[in-house]
Amino acid sequence: MLKLLRWIVYGIVVFAMNFPILVTLITSFKTTREISNNPGLWIEQPTFDNYVKVLTDTERFNIFLYLANSAAAALIGTLLAIVLTFPAAYVIARSETAQRLLLPLVINLRAVPLVVFAIPLYMMYQWLGLLDTRIGLGLILTIVNIPLALVMLVNAISDIPIELDEAATVDGATVFQIMIRIIRPVIRPALVTTFIFGFITAWNEFLFGLMLTTNRAVPMTVGSSFFFAASGGGVQWGLASAVMILGALPPALLGLVMYRQLSGSMTAGAVKG
């Protein structure tokens, strides 16, 4: 009886947390007329017309371009952030002064509203010729991801005994070799976790995508908003729902696949030694 009650509570919580996604998914399979007459959670006449229209009618709004732009910018913003923060995280983790002074300073920068940087960044990008480019958007996403990546990697490296570094130094290893051959394999789960959260954060970024792109590098978050009134006459809810579902699939699938790898890495690390 207690087990059944737990499953009931679990089901209620899962349903409540995923209710907006469920509504969006159901709406994407309804016609415009049915959405008006039947706003409930049941579908009288399921249709794929919304998805077909989004995927085939690309003359005005090219969803494939938006997905490619988001993927490229998110990968740049995530991988570059990890590459830059990994050595910095190692230095900070091995220095009490840096953990006490430098780390809070970087974290507090992320607490500042991003809109504060909007005007100077736009002017700088205009001068550098980075407006409406995937590289330019990726560089901004790198800055957005650096505080999160730094905190996660510092915490992971801090858990590694410094005696490993000292032993490697005695054997003649350089700092670079210690980071690559000793620290990196141990914190592999943390690197995977950082990549997952960084990619999702970069994929969902809307402000800088709206501000710094106009045509060639428009990300999915901004491009999906174009479909809300793509045919005129008000919001096309079925069309918009289909776009939102398609836009949410890449980070969702990445999280699912990488989570399995993360779990395997953590289990492998637990049984070693």
XYZ file of C-alpha atoms in Angstrom:
273
model
C 0.000 0.000 0.000
C 2.833 2.381 0.878
C 4.600 1.582 -2.398
C 1.422 2.277 -4.356
C 0.971 5.592 -2.550
C 4.526 6.581 -3.454
C 3.895 5.842 -7.115
C 0.688 7.878 -7.034
C 2.492 10.849 -5.502
C 5.322 10.417 -7.991
C 2.859 10.355 -10.893
C 1.101 13.500 -9.665
C 4.410 15.364 -9.304
C 5.630 14.286 -12.754
C 2.315 15.279 -14.330
C 2.329 18.680 -12.632
C 5.929 19.437 -13.605
C 5.441 18.387 -17.226
C 1.941 19.787 -17.676
C 3.030 22.771 -19.845
C 5.039 20.457 -22.101
C 2.117 18.044 -22.333
C -0.282 20.831 -23.281
C 2.118 22.118 -25.934
C 2.601 18.624 -27.364
C -1.143 17.958 -27.544
C -1.839 21.367 -29.086
C 0.732 20.681 -31.813
C -1.424 17.795 -33.063
C -4.629 19.836 -33.288
C -6.064 21.876 -36.114
C -6.801 25.555 -35.631
C -10.536 24.861 -35.506
C -10.174 22.133 -32.894
C -7.941 24.326 -30.727
C -10.730 26.910 -30.660
C -13.505 24.407 -29.988
C -11.597 21.910 -27.871
C -8.887 23.444 -25.638
C -8.748 20.354 -23.421
C -6.152 17.601 -23.140
C -7.844 15.256 -25.593
C -7.553 15.205 -29.370
C -10.589 14.455 -31.505
C -8.841 14.452 -34.883
C -5.027 14.212 -34.615
C -3.103 15.845 -37.425
C 0.529 16.267 -38.451
C -0.210 19.278 -40.609
C 1.470 21.686 -38.196
C 4.728 19.736 -38.298
C 4.556 19.273 -42.048
C 4.045 22.987 -42.589
C 6.916 23.923 -40.264
C 9.334 21.465 -41.873
C 8.403 22.053 -45.511
C 7.436 25.711 -45.758
C 10.946 27.146 -45.312
C 10.845 30.026 -47.780
C 9.892 32.574 -45.148
C 11.016 30.946 -41.899
C 13.698 28.262 -42.219
C 13.549 26.121 -39.083
C 16.531 24.049 -40.224
C 18.669 27.182 -40.339
C 17.517 28.198 -36.871
C 18.334 24.738 -35.478
C 21.766 24.755 -37.110
C 22.508 28.233 -35.770
C 21.527 27.250 -32.232
C 23.539 24.033 -32.391
C 26.669 25.766 -33.682
C 26.484 28.676 -31.249
C 25.656 26.423 -28.287
C 28.572 24.097 -29.056
C 30.957 27.040 -29.342
C 29.641 28.617 -26.173
C 29.834 25.371 -24.204
C 33.122 23.857 -25.378
C 35.013 27.150 -25.333
C 33.744 27.884 -21.830
C 35.010 24.494 -20.608
C 38.384 24.941 -22.314
C 38.841 28.369 -20.742
C 37.579 27.521 -17.265
C 39.320 24.158 -16.801
C 42.832 25.586 -16.180
C 41.350 28.507 -14.253
C 39.329 26.120 -12.101
C 42.448 24.085 -11.339
C 44.368 27.154 -10.179
C 41.454 28.421 -8.090
C 40.827 25.007 -6.533
C 44.436 24.780 -5.404
C 44.503 28.301 -3.940
C 42.541 29.282 -0.829
C 42.986 32.961 -1.646
C 41.551 32.519 -5.121
C 38.572 30.571 -3.762
C 37.910 33.280 -1.201
C 38.328 36.330 -3.465
C 38.399 35.499 -7.169
C 35.649 32.869 -7.382
C 32.939 34.997 -5.700
C 33.844 37.889 -7.997
C 33.248 35.801 -11.121
C 30.022 34.334 -9.729
C 28.667 37.775 -8.848
C 29.199 38.906 -12.433
C 26.685 36.273 -13.526
C 24.194 37.605 -11.008
C 24.124 40.944 -12.837
C 21.198 41.136 -15.324
C 22.492 40.420 -18.822
C 20.546 43.337 -20.258
C 23.055 45.667 -18.575
C 25.661 44.552 -21.130
C 23.328 44.837 -24.111
C 24.264 48.278 -25.446
C 28.082 48.084 -25.057
C 28.149 44.564 -26.496
C 26.070 45.590 -29.489
C 28.361 48.543 -30.190
C 31.461 46.373 -29.832
C 30.043 43.683 -32.114
C 29.090 46.269 -34.699
C 32.634 47.604 -34.696
C 34.160 44.114 -34.949
C 31.760 42.918 -37.631
C 30.410 40.069 -35.483
C 26.740 40.977 -35.701
C 24.546 38.226 -37.133
C 27.304 35.590 -37.047
C 27.381 32.198 -35.356
C 30.863 32.846 -33.988
C 29.768 36.128 -32.449
C 26.749 34.512 -30.808
C 28.906 31.619 -29.613
C 31.399 33.993 -27.981
C 28.616 35.689 -26.030
C 27.263 32.325 -24.937
C 30.756 31.450 -23.753
C 30.694 34.428 -21.411
C 27.242 33.391 -20.200
C 28.481 29.859 -19.434
C 31.818 30.693 -17.802
C 30.528 31.354 -14.247
C 28.508 28.130 -14.165
C 31.335 26.062 -15.636
C 33.864 27.596 -13.256
C 31.824 26.821 -10.150
C 31.150 23.222 -11.183
C 34.758 22.482 -12.115
C 36.219 24.181 -9.048
C 33.996 22.094 -6.796
C 34.964 18.915 -8.648
C 38.713 19.597 -8.560
C 38.591 20.635 -4.909
C 37.451 17.108 -4.020
C 40.644 15.631 -5.503
C 43.412 15.261 -2.885
C 46.316 17.592 -3.513
C 48.622 14.682 -2.694
C 48.022 13.384 -6.220
C 49.446 16.617 -7.621
C 52.429 16.463 -5.305
C 53.172 12.854 -6.199
C 53.011 13.643 -9.897
C 55.273 16.657 -9.413
C 57.855 14.471 -7.689
C 57.733 12.145 -10.702
C 58.546 15.092 -12.953
C 55.102 15.921 -14.328
C 54.372 19.488 -15.361
C 51.253 21.393 -14.345
C 49.779 20.844 -17.813
C 50.418 17.107 -17.608
C 48.825 16.968 -14.155
C 45.694 18.668 -15.437
C 45.374 16.515 -18.559
C 46.521 13.116 -17.327
C 45.429 13.139 -13.676
C 42.746 15.746 -13.038
C 40.779 15.456 -16.292
C 40.051 11.690 -16.113
C 38.952 11.970 -12.475
C 36.513 14.834 -13.095
C 35.140 13.424 -16.346
C 31.596 13.156 -14.874
C 31.804 16.819 -13.841
C 32.953 17.779 -17.337
C 30.010 15.919 -18.866
C 27.615 17.576 -16.426
C 29.087 20.984 -17.195
C 28.693 20.338 -20.904
C 25.036 19.324 -20.502
C 24.046 22.331 -18.412
C 26.148 24.687 -20.501
C 24.623 23.475 -23.764
C 21.082 23.756 -22.416
C 21.784 27.243 -21.058
C 23.289 28.352 -24.370
C 20.468 26.792 -26.387
C 17.802 28.578 -24.343
C 19.453 32.002 -24.453
C 17.038 34.506 -26.004
C 18.200 38.042 -25.215
C 21.524 38.042 -27.056
C 20.082 36.002 -29.908
C 17.405 38.657 -30.382
C 19.826 41.537 -30.006
C 22.843 40.335 -32.018
C 21.236 38.438 -34.905
C 18.897 39.482 -37.694
C 18.943 36.893 -40.484
C 21.880 34.520 -41.032
C 22.569 33.520 -37.403
C 19.101 33.683 -35.839
C 18.902 30.961 -33.123
C 15.957 28.659 -32.514
C 14.710 30.601 -29.489
C 14.315 33.748 -31.566
C 13.252 32.002 -34.777
C 10.455 30.113 -33.030
C 8.808 33.403 -32.093
C 8.406 34.199 -35.809
C 5.950 31.332 -36.189
C 3.430 32.659 -33.691
C 1.803 34.842 -36.334
C 3.403 33.332 -39.409
C 0.182 33.292 -41.403
C -1.358 36.470 -40.044
C -4.707 36.730 -38.294
C -3.362 36.302 -34.767
C -1.352 33.598 -33.065
C -1.280 30.240 -34.843
C -1.214 28.077 -31.723
C -0.858 24.727 -33.463
C 2.008 25.962 -35.609
C 3.709 27.652 -32.673
C 3.361 24.528 -30.518
C 4.934 22.353 -33.202
C 7.879 24.732 -33.478
C 8.384 24.783 -29.716
C 8.348 20.980 -29.529
C 10.886 20.697 -32.343
C 13.056 23.360 -30.735
C 13.035 21.549 -27.386
C 14.004 18.155 -28.820
C 17.792 18.656 -29.320
C 18.660 19.658 -25.717
C 16.214 17.076 -24.364
C 17.763 14.265 -26.403
C 21.274 15.438 -25.523
C 20.446 15.423 -21.833
C 19.008 11.908 -22.091
C 22.006 10.469 -23.956
C 24.663 12.270 -21.929
C 22.942 11.408 -18.659
C 23.423 7.731 -19.390
C 27.101 8.330 -20.092
C 27.375 10.407 -16.927
C 25.806 7.657 -14.831
C 28.170 5.098 -16.348
C 31.190 7.284 -15.673
C 30.190 7.830 -12.057
C 29.609 4.103 -11.533
C 32.938 3.246 -13.130
C 34.712 5.719 -10.896
C 33.020 4.312 -7.811
C 34.167 0.715 -8.388
C 37.750 1.577 -9.247
C 40.440 0.954 -6.710
